[in-house]
Amino acid sequence: MNVLIIISILALVVLYLGLYKAKSALVPVTVLGLAGAAVAAIAEWNSNASPIFSGMMLFDNFAVAFSVITILSTLLIVLLSKDYFDRISEHVAEYYAIILFALAGVVVMVSYHNLTMLFIGIEIMSVASYILAGIRKKDIASNEAALKYFLMGAFSTGFLLFGITFLYGATGSFDLEGIKQYLISNPTEVSILFYAGIILAAIGLLFKVGAAPFHFWTPDVYDGAPTLITTFMSTVVKTAGFAAFLRLFATCFAPLQEFWMPVLLVVTVITLFIGNITALYQHSFKRMLAYSSISHAGYMLFAIVALGANSGNAVFLYATAYSVASIIAFGALILVKRVTGSDNFDSFNGLAKTNPYLAFTVTVAMLSLAGIPLTAGFMGKFMMFSSALSDYHVYLVVLAVINAVIGIFYYLRVIVAMYFKESDRAKVAVSPYFNVVLGISALVTIILGLFPALVSNLL
Amino acid sequence: MGLSLFYFVAFLSVFFALLVIFSKNPVHSVLYLIVTFFTFTIHYILLNAQFLAVVNFIVYMGAIMVLFLFVLMLLNLNKETEPMKSNLLKVAGVIAGMCLLVTIAGSVKALDVSDPLVLKDPGIGLVKNLGKVLFSDFLLPFEISSILLLTAMVGAVLLAKRDTKHA
Amino acid sequence: METVTQTIQSVPLNHYILFSTVIFAIGVMGVLIRRNAIVIFMSIELMLNAINLLLTAFSAYRGDAAGQVFVFFIMALAAAEVAVGLAIIVMVFRNTQSVDINVLNRLKW
Amino acid sequence: MINLVWLVPLLPLIGFLINGLGRNVLSKSLVGLVGCLSVLASFAISVGIFVELNASETKSFIVPVFDWITAGTLSVPFNFLVDPLSSIMLLIVTGIGFLIHVYSTGYMHDDAGFAKFFSYLNLFVFFMLLLVLGSNYVVMFIGWEGVGLCSYLLIGFWFTNTSYAQAAKKAFVMNRIGDLGFLIAVFLIFNTFGSLEFAKIFPQAASMVTGDSTLLLITILLFIAATGKSAQIPLFTWLPDAMAGPTPVSALIHAATMVTAGIYMITRSNILFTLSPVTMDLVAVIGLVTAILAACIALTQNDIKKVLAYSTVSQLGYMFLGLGVGAYTGAFFHVITHAFFKALLFLGAGSVIHAMSNEQDMRNMGGLKKSLPTTFFTMLMGTIAISGLPPFSGFFSKDEILAHAYEHNKILWVVGVIGAMLTAFYMFRMMFLTFWGGFRGTKEQEHHLHESPKSMTIPLIVLAVLSVAGGFIGVPAALGGSHWLASFLAPVLTPSVQKLGEFHLDHTTEYILMAVSVGGAVAAAIFAYVKYVKGADVPVRDGGERGALANLSYNKFYVDELYAAVIQRPLDALSGFFFKVVDRMGIDGIVNGFGRGASEASKSLRLLQTGNVGFYIFMMVIGIAAIIVYSFYKIY
Amino acid sequence: MDILLLIFLPLLGALLFPFAKTQGVKYGALVLSVISLLHSVSLLTRFTPDASTQFLVDYVWIEQLGIHFKAGIDGISMVLVLLTNLLIPIIILAAWKHDYKNPGAFYALIAFMQAGLLLVFTALDAFLFYIGWEAALIPIYFICGSWGGENRIWVNLKFFIYTIAGSLIMLVAIIYAYLQTPGNSYDIAQFYQLNLDATTQGWIFWAFFLAFAIKMPVFPFHTWQPDTYTAAPTAGTMLLSGIMLKMGIYGVIRWLIPVAPLGFAEWGQTAMVLSIIGIVYASIIAFTQKDAKRLVAYSSIAHVGLIAAGIFAWNQQGLQGAMIQMLNHGINVVGLFFALDIISRRLNTREIAEMGGIAKVAPKFAITFLIVLLGTVALPITNGFIGEFLLLLGVYNYNLWASIIAGLTIILGAVYMFRMYQHIMLGVTNERTLLFRDIDGTEKAVLFIICALVLAIGIYPQPVLNISEAAVANLIEQVNGKLLNAKF
């Protein structure tokens, strides 16, 4: 709860800073505030929490873990935003404020205990994202991204709400506990409305996490939005989406697994293939990452398909690995794009010569995304595969392996470009902020690759 | 008689809703939409959800729709500027929508709740009652929705405002 | 007031579900067949209202106020979305002089 | 003395190491000294061993050296076996080896690779001794392949000449074919007898029934090995080409010792062969056919060394004939005598070539008796010996073989005699063309003509003496002899002898047989004299007219061409096909196909992302409808 | 502790070398590799050649998944550890004269790879094994990609993805087996106790076999290999052919057959047939190769095929032959590639047709090259003979005809090897080869060391055989026992 308060107040503070033109203070304040929020969140660890505000919110370890990881990712992104927003306009304060609002929404999403909260959280986050996607007002790509995201987002919200309505109609309650009780009390004759509700709600959530066939917004929006915002969306927003997804299904719908699991299974497979195969042929690094994020959504869905005690851990580890890796990738992209002006693969050519450190971090990120051992990404995939196999989804895993192989192909393209291709490029100027962020992220990736236990058995 | 009344109003809603999506001129769409919403208000009244009826009347028909209208005028789209989609796509769209309708409806068709909808507690729809619930159980969401609105406000300003600096 | 509460007694809940589903579907169709961003948006509003009505019906059926409160939140959301959405549309219109979604397909493949 | 046997191979090895490592520092004389002495020393020891063995009661000693391979039940000790057979081979290898070393000091004197030559020669002796001394098939196999390697090195001694290098490779590969047979045979033996030690195998074998199928397979495989090493059909073509090596090499390796390894190996495992008559007949027939075929080819060859080479092949054929008909003693006897006179002939030829300044074509020789008396005389001895005229050594050995052949099967004998006649003819042809008539070479060749140095002539003389007198170690009873060799080898051969039964042929028959073969030989010699001395006939130049048969013989019955066409070219073609079609297009094509398929799929799948929101939402709705249908299809 | 030192000593180098910018780093690399060689020798001296696993370390790594850092050395591992630590210094010496650009990274990658290989050869935990498996792959990819020859990028991409594909399938099998173990553990002992039905074991067999077959490579999974060997820098080729492919063979011995004996019982014959086809197929292809490096690459496929055949024969001789032949093949193939590297560095070509008569101008080189060659064609008293003799004997005990066909390698090998030798070294010298310098300095050192090893093992192999004897016997015992139980 305190986390939410801190973040909201922080947002207002930032707005005021903007009002008084205290630009230089923005980043430090935000960073400090976020750090405080993180601390506040950690403080609630293992406080065997019970639902508060008449069951609106439950700040359990699950919530703590996910809010911490999202807050920290945001923190890293904010560090990268130094001198990024200034290039867009002078009203940077609002950007930070909106990011923080989105983060507040995220915190709500990961800690909700009532569909109302879920709904509001999602909406805060989405609305903020619509705005952020469009902050390059003169850039048509940015506009297009914003409009597409908005229209499709609003559309999918409709389905989410429809689903919630049906659930309410079936159970007469928005409270997760109540819904659970409904299932427990009459397991045999579950109202047909309830099934419809599950499906429609799932559709709404699948859209938010960008799973096929509701993924269409992802590439265009990620591609059109300013890179830093893409980073935010592909890390924080996605993580939150999965947290919410998992919380809802693990808490309420677990008993009906044999009903919704096949659907999600199919969705997962389609998502994997569409994401990976389409990513193969991209020339734009950014767009490749967008598609790859779809495929990663597919991998994360494993945890929900094979819903079990370990799913939370699996998703958490995977989300963490994926977030830090993406932050590196997009961060490097920002830098490279400043020099070459394009976000194609070729703009990475010969990076290893000019910026070995940068190249190394990107390599780590790519290996992690590709799921090569000794990186966090591998452990994430490993746990996903394990949980899927433990439910005897052997074919699913084999398909996933095929996709992993395809994935390696396009992640390696970056490495090939950086190390094996020559180009007379200028040395990319890297600000200390970037060095720090990329360094930390790479470090986290490797450490988690070596000792996943640090995060993999929290929940 | 109640049933027939419901059917009548429902028919009106559907009719105007269709007009909304099929009328060429956006402005007409808006106006039809307003009418549709009015029929909804009647529905609320029938359900004795007086508060919602009022809010719907004021917020939707009053604020939101006017905002739409305003924007349309601002962008001066008050004529058939919009090139309609090719009929093929239209048909496809309609079919898809119908599919959806059929599937959803079908999915809830075999419903046990065909028993008439009895107002167990006619009072729930009243402001007093809702206020209680809203400020007791739903206090937190209520507060948080303020963040939503604030976000929207800031964002709207941020985006709609003409930016002096070019980027 | 009494009459009102009487009139409704005879309407089965199914009809409400069916009715709002129809409206919802009409909204979806609107989204599908129109190219004017604003009209699409209006169709979405139509969908939301269908949901509102259904929620109210359920809440009335169950005699539970939560549903109607939820409708209240949905309306809040609608307001927020309208603000942001229209702002975005205006912004787009400034750059492209159009609100036709087919114009905006630079981002593809 | 016998337990010093490990010194016998060791000394040449040391010689090899000294000459090999010091080839750039040591002086030629020193190198020669080291080379000769090392072999001489082992010869001395061999003599000692021979004497001791002759004296001692037990005729078989096993001298362990070290434990070589052990894996599971397989255990291969590195042991030496000293028995009559090996002791005699020791004498031949080291003795003739020594003479040829001495000869080489003279023959190779002006060659740049003098030291290299001697080191190789020593290495060869080492391996040959391993082959002879090995107490089990694996050690024998080491020598077996080792001599192959040395022959490769020595044939390719002048490797800058591409065709020589080619010949060397050919020799090695053809030997390898035989070696595979040997290897498989070894496996079979191991798995049949559970051991590879001769001492363990033969007793077991002796108790097996005649015509046992496993033994048949084993012996066939061993015989294949022998055909490779001893240049029998079908693997004989490498030997004539092997003449590319320096002449001493031809004398030592390709006449006296290595090529007889096959006969030695079969004699060694005689009991196995005795017990599989089918193989015996095969051996006899192959041997005979080879003998005739090679002899026919030799008739028309003009290269002096080629003549000798084919004659070697043919003589080896005789030996196999002997083995085939169960005349183990005879065959081995012929190995000995052949070692003497064929070494002699080769060295003589070498001396001629030396004198003719590396001219090998007999058509450019003639009338060399005057200028090369010693060479002429010694070679004459050799020729008479090989032609099988009494009392020269060749007579006794060849006659023993023929006698057994006669007893075994008359036809074999008839053909054998014909072969003998051919031998006599082409050998005398060679002599007449070389030494009689007028000189046909160029002027400066004539000018350079000179008798070879002592270092070369002395070995010639020694060998001449041996070729003349060597036969007396095996005078048959018919001629009042006691056949010392037979009795000496008896311990090795008794099991077979018991199985085969004693050789009995009344003396009169034997006399007749001898008379016939000798008469035939003499007649052939006279015919040659008439043709080449009286008629002064000189073989036509290349491209000249030849009779069809002569042509066939001159072109070696086109065997090489046949092999090239049937084996080599198809294999190369197959290789190309496998590489280009199967590997590149086929398998690799499939592999790349996956990648290409994926990227094609990508190309088309990305088009789904049209960039049109309307389409996106349309797809979403379709998806939603599909999902709902799919999930509710299950409930209803 | 010894194991940790063994594995982390190279890692230390991998961490330090990148900061070195000069060629001087190669001295550091050499010293480090020699140290680890000495260390492994000291291990050997303290190693008692029985079936037991020694120098065992076992730490909990990821508790919740039952993953341990469990490693140890038994006879089988010992041979390969020796092989690795023996070849790495040789390879570093072989790269001595190249002065690769950016040497720090180069030697760091080699060291990293060494660590990965040692991990594979010592791991007693399936997960650890997999980690090492991939950890050895990544550096070689960078080595070949950064310092390789023409069209290296595509070739390496193919190689990497091909291999990864195989190993991911294996990962699935590993996880599956893990879930079947009673205590949910990756411990190899638990894996050995698995009692799955034949069908499942069949699947597991294939999953493992795919990974290993691609690595070795066994026909028809070999097509990446010639290209990669040809495009890679010599050091890379040596690492790949000398050590890396042994990972696959080791995997078959250590994991594939003992974990899925029934699968082996059902499919071993197929594997055997593939291996034998590979022998003849690759040898025949080698006949007409024009690029010397490619020729040796194909010959390597043939030899590995024979080793695989010997293993699938699954008897003492075959396995012992495989063990010693892994060592021999490593030594010989490194020697061959180094010889070819010397030639191509001197002549700037690998086209056999453009060479000839080198033996005339470079006798030392000619002799050493010949000795290595003889080792490869398995001439007695060279190391190759011991290996191939035992292997063929093993195959023979499996089936006569198999051994005859496999034995063709004796002939075919001689054909293409001597054909190559003849065209490169013998014949007349042309203007290109006329100025060929004879070997000197490190070249001499490397080739002499290799020749010494070739002859030493060939003349007295027993010590090497003794190392693995007991372990191999024990393994066979155990598997055959399980097969018997399955029957009744």
Coordinates of N, CA and C in Angstrom, one line a residue, chain A residues 3-91:
Chain A
V3 N 3.8 1.6 -1.0 CA 4.4 1.8 -2.3 C 3.5 2.6 -3.2
L4 N 2.3 2.2 -3.3 CA 1.3 3.0 -4.1 C 1.3 4.4 -3.8
I5 N 1.2 4.7 -2.5 CA 1.1 6.1 -2.0 C 2.4 6.8 -2.4
I6 N 3.5 6.2 -2.1 CA 4.8 6.9 -2.5 C 4.8 7.2 -3.9
I7 N 4.5 6.3 -4.8 CA 4.6 6.5 -6.2 C 3.7 7.6 -6.6
S8 N 2.5 7.6 -6.1 CA 1.5 8.6 -6.6 C 2.0 9.9 -6.1
I9 N 2.4 10.0 -4.9 CA 2.9 11.4 -4.4 C 4.1 11.8 -5.2
L10 N 5.0 10.8 -5.5 CA 6.2 11.1 -6.2 C 5.8 11.8 -7.6
A11 N 4.8 11.2 -8.2 CA 4.3 11.7 -9.5 C 3.9 13.1 -9.3
L12 N 3.1 13.4 -8.3 CA 2.7 14.8 -8.1 C 3.9 15.7 -7.9
V13 N 4.8 15.3 -7.0 CA 6.0 16.1 -6.8 C 6.7 16.4 -8.1
V14 N 6.8 15.4 -8.9 CA 7.5 15.6 -10.2 C 6.7 16.7 -11.0
L15 N 5.4 16.5 -11.0 CA 4.6 17.5 -11.8 C 4.9 18.9 -11.2
Y16 N 5.0 19.1 -9.9 CA 5.3 20.4 -9.4 C 6.6 20.9 -9.8
L17 N 7.6 19.9 -9.7 CA 9.0 20.3 -10.2 C 8.9 20.8 -11.6
G18 N 8.1 20.2 -12.4 CA 8.0 20.7 -13.8 C 7.4 22.1 -13.8
L19 N 6.4 22.3 -12.9 CA 5.8 23.6 -12.8 C 6.8 24.6 -12.5
Y20 N 7.8 24.3 -11.6 CA 8.7 25.3 -11.2 C 10.0 25.2 -11.9
K21 N 9.9 24.5 -13.1 CA 11.1 24.5 -14.1 C 12.4 23.9 -13.4
A22 N 12.2 23.0 -12.5 CA 13.4 22.5 -11.8 C 13.8 21.2 -12.5
K23 N 14.2 21.4 -13.8 CA 14.4 20.2 -14.6 C 15.5 19.3 -14.1
S24 N 16.6 20.0 -13.7 CA 17.8 19.1 -13.3 C 17.4 18.2 -12.1
A25 N 16.4 18.6 -11.3 CA 16.1 17.8 -10.1 C 15.3 16.6 -10.5
L26 N 14.8 16.6 -11.7 CA 13.8 15.6 -12.0 C 14.3 14.2 -11.8
V27 N 15.4 13.9 -12.6 CA 15.9 12.5 -12.5 C 16.3 12.1 -11.1
P28 N 17.1 12.9 -10.4 CA 17.5 12.5 -9.0 C 16.3 12.2 -8.2
V29 N 15.3 13.2 -8.2 CA 14.1 13.0 -7.3 C 13.4 11.7 -7.7
T30 N 13.2 11.5 -9.0 CA 12.5 10.3 -9.4 C 13.2 9.1 -8.9
V31 N 14.5 9.1 -9.2 CA 15.3 7.9 -8.8 C 15.2 7.6 -7.3
L32 N 15.4 8.7 -6.5 CA 15.3 8.5 -5.1 C 13.9 8.0 -4.7
G33 N 12.9 8.7 -5.2 CA 11.5 8.2 -4.9 C 11.3 6.8 -5.2
L34 N 11.8 6.4 -6.4 CA 11.6 5.0 -6.8 C 12.3 4.1 -5.8
A35 N 13.6 4.5 -5.5 CA 14.3 3.7 -4.6 C 13.5 3.5 -3.3
G36 N 13.0 4.7 -2.8 CA 12.2 4.6 -1.6 C 11.1 3.7 -1.7
A37 N 10.4 3.8 -2.9 CA 9.2 2.9 -3.1 C 9.7 1.4 -3.0
A38 N 10.8 1.2 -3.7 CA 11.3 -0.2 -3.7 C 11.6 -0.7 -2.3
V39 N 12.2 0.2 -1.5 CA 12.5 -0.2 -0.1 C 11.1 -0.4 0.6
A40 N 10.2 0.5 0.4 CA 8.9 0.3 1.1 C 8.3 -1.0 0.7
A41 N 8.4 -1.3 -0.6 CA 7.9 -2.6 -1.0 C 8.6 -3.8 -0.3
I42 N 9.9 -3.7 -0.3 CA 10.6 -4.8 0.3 C 10.3 -4.9 1.8
A43 N 10.0 -3.8 2.4 CA 9.7 -3.8 3.8 C 8.5 -4.7 4.1
E44 N 7.6 -4.8 3.1 CA 6.4 -5.5 3.4 C 6.6 -7.0 3.1
W45 N 7.8 -7.4 2.8 CA 8.1 -8.8 2.5 C 7.7 -9.7 3.7
N46 N 7.1 -10.8 3.4 CA 6.8 -11.8 4.4 C 6.0 -11.2 5.6
S47 N 5.2 -10.1 5.3 CA 4.4 -9.6 6.4 C 3.1 -10.3 6.4
N48 N 3.1 -11.6 6.1 CA 1.9 -12.4 5.7 C 0.7 -11.6 5.7
A49 N 0.6 -10.8 4.6 CA -0.4 -9.8 4.4 C -1.8 -10.4 4.2
S50 N -2.8 -9.7 4.6 CA -4.2 -10.1 4.3 C -4.9 -9.0 3.5
P51 N -5.9 -9.3 2.8 CA -6.6 -8.3 2.0 C -6.9 -7.1 2.8
I52 N -6.6 -5.9 2.2 CA -6.9 -4.7 2.9 C -8.0 -3.9 2.1
F53 N -8.5 -2.9 2.8 CA -9.6 -2.0 2.2 C -10.7 -2.9 1.7
S54 N -11.3 -3.7 2.7 CA -12.4 -4.6 2.4 C -12.1 -5.5 1.1
G55 N -10.9 -6.1 1.2 CA -10.5 -7.1 0.2 C -10.2 -6.5 -1.2
M56 N -9.9 -5.2 -1.2 CA -9.6 -4.6 -2.5 C -8.2 -5.0 -3.0
M57 N -7.3 -5.2 -2.0 CA -5.9 -5.2 -2.4 C -5.2 -6.2 -1.4
L58 N -4.3 -7.0 -2.0 CA -3.5 -7.9 -1.2 C -2.1 -7.8 -1.5
F59 N -1.3 -7.2 -0.6 CA 0.1 -6.9 -0.9 C 0.9 -8.1 -0.3
D60 N 0.7 -9.2 -1.0 CA 1.5 -10.4 -0.5 C 2.9 -10.4 -1.2
N61 N 3.6 -11.5 -0.9 CA 5.0 -11.6 -1.5 C 5.0 -11.5 -3.0
F62 N 4.0 -12.1 -3.6 CA 3.8 -12.0 -5.1 C 3.8 -10.6 -5.5
A63 N 2.9 -9.8 -4.8 CA 2.8 -8.4 -5.1 C 4.2 -7.7 -4.9
V64 N 4.8 -8.0 -3.7 CA 6.0 -7.3 -3.4 C 7.0 -7.6 -4.5
A65 N 7.2 -8.9 -4.8 CA 8.3 -9.3 -5.8 C 8.0 -8.5 -7.1
F66 N 6.8 -8.6 -7.6 CA 6.6 -8.0 -8.9 C 6.7 -6.5 -8.8
S67 N 6.2 -5.9 -7.7 CA 6.3 -4.4 -7.7 C 7.8 -4.0 -7.6
V68 N 8.6 -4.8 -6.9 CA 10.0 -4.4 -6.8 C 10.6 -4.5 -8.2
I69 N 10.4 -5.6 -8.9 CA 11.1 -5.8 -10.2 C 10.6 -4.7 -11.1
T70 N 9.3 -4.4 -11.1 CA 8.8 -3.3 -12.0 C 9.4 -2.0 -11.6
I71 N 9.4 -1.7 -10.3 CA 9.9 -0.4 -9.9 C 11.4 -0.3 -10.3
L72 N 12.2 -1.3 -10.1 CA 13.6 -1.2 -10.4 C 13.8 -1.1 -11.9
S73 N 13.0 -1.8 -12.7 CA 13.2 -1.6 -14.1 C 12.9 -0.2 -14.5
T74 N 11.8 0.3 -13.9 CA 11.5 1.7 -14.2 C 12.6 2.6 -13.8
L75 N 13.2 2.3 -12.6 CA 14.4 3.1 -12.2 C 15.5 3.1 -13.2
L76 N 15.8 2.0 -13.7 CA 16.9 1.9 -14.7 C 16.5 2.7 -15.9
I77 N 15.2 2.5 -16.3 CA 14.8 3.3 -17.5 C 14.9 4.8 -17.3
V78 N 14.5 5.2 -16.1 CA 14.5 6.6 -15.8 C 16.0 7.1 -15.9
L79 N 16.9 6.3 -15.4 CA 18.3 6.7 -15.6 C 18.7 6.9 -17.0
L80 N 18.2 6.0 -17.9 CA 18.5 6.1 -19.3 C 17.8 7.4 -19.9
S81 N 16.7 7.8 -19.2 CA 15.9 8.9 -19.8 C 16.7 10.2 -19.7
K82 N 17.7 10.3 -18.9 CA 18.5 11.5 -18.8 C 18.9 11.9 -20.2
D83 N 18.6 13.2 -20.5 CA 18.9 13.8 -21.8 C 18.3 13.0 -22.9
Y84 N 17.3 12.2 -22.7 CA 16.6 11.6 -23.8 C 15.3 12.4 -24.1
F85 N 14.6 12.7 -23.0 CA 13.3 13.4 -23.2 C 13.6 14.8 -23.6
D86 N 14.7 15.4 -23.2 CA 15.0 16.8 -23.5 C 15.0 17.0 -25.0
R87 N 15.4 15.9 -25.7 CA 15.4 16.0 -27.2 C 14.0 16.0 -27.8
I88 N 13.0 15.7 -27.0 CA 11.7 15.6 -27.5 C 10.9 17.0 -27.3
S89 N 10.9 17.4 -26.0 CA 10.3 18.6 -25.8 C 10.7 19.1 -24.4
E90 N 10.3 20.3 -24.0 CA 10.8 20.9 -22.7 C 9.9 20.5 -21.6
H91 N 8.7 19.9 -21.9 CA 7.8 19.5 -20.8 C 8.1 18.1 -20.3

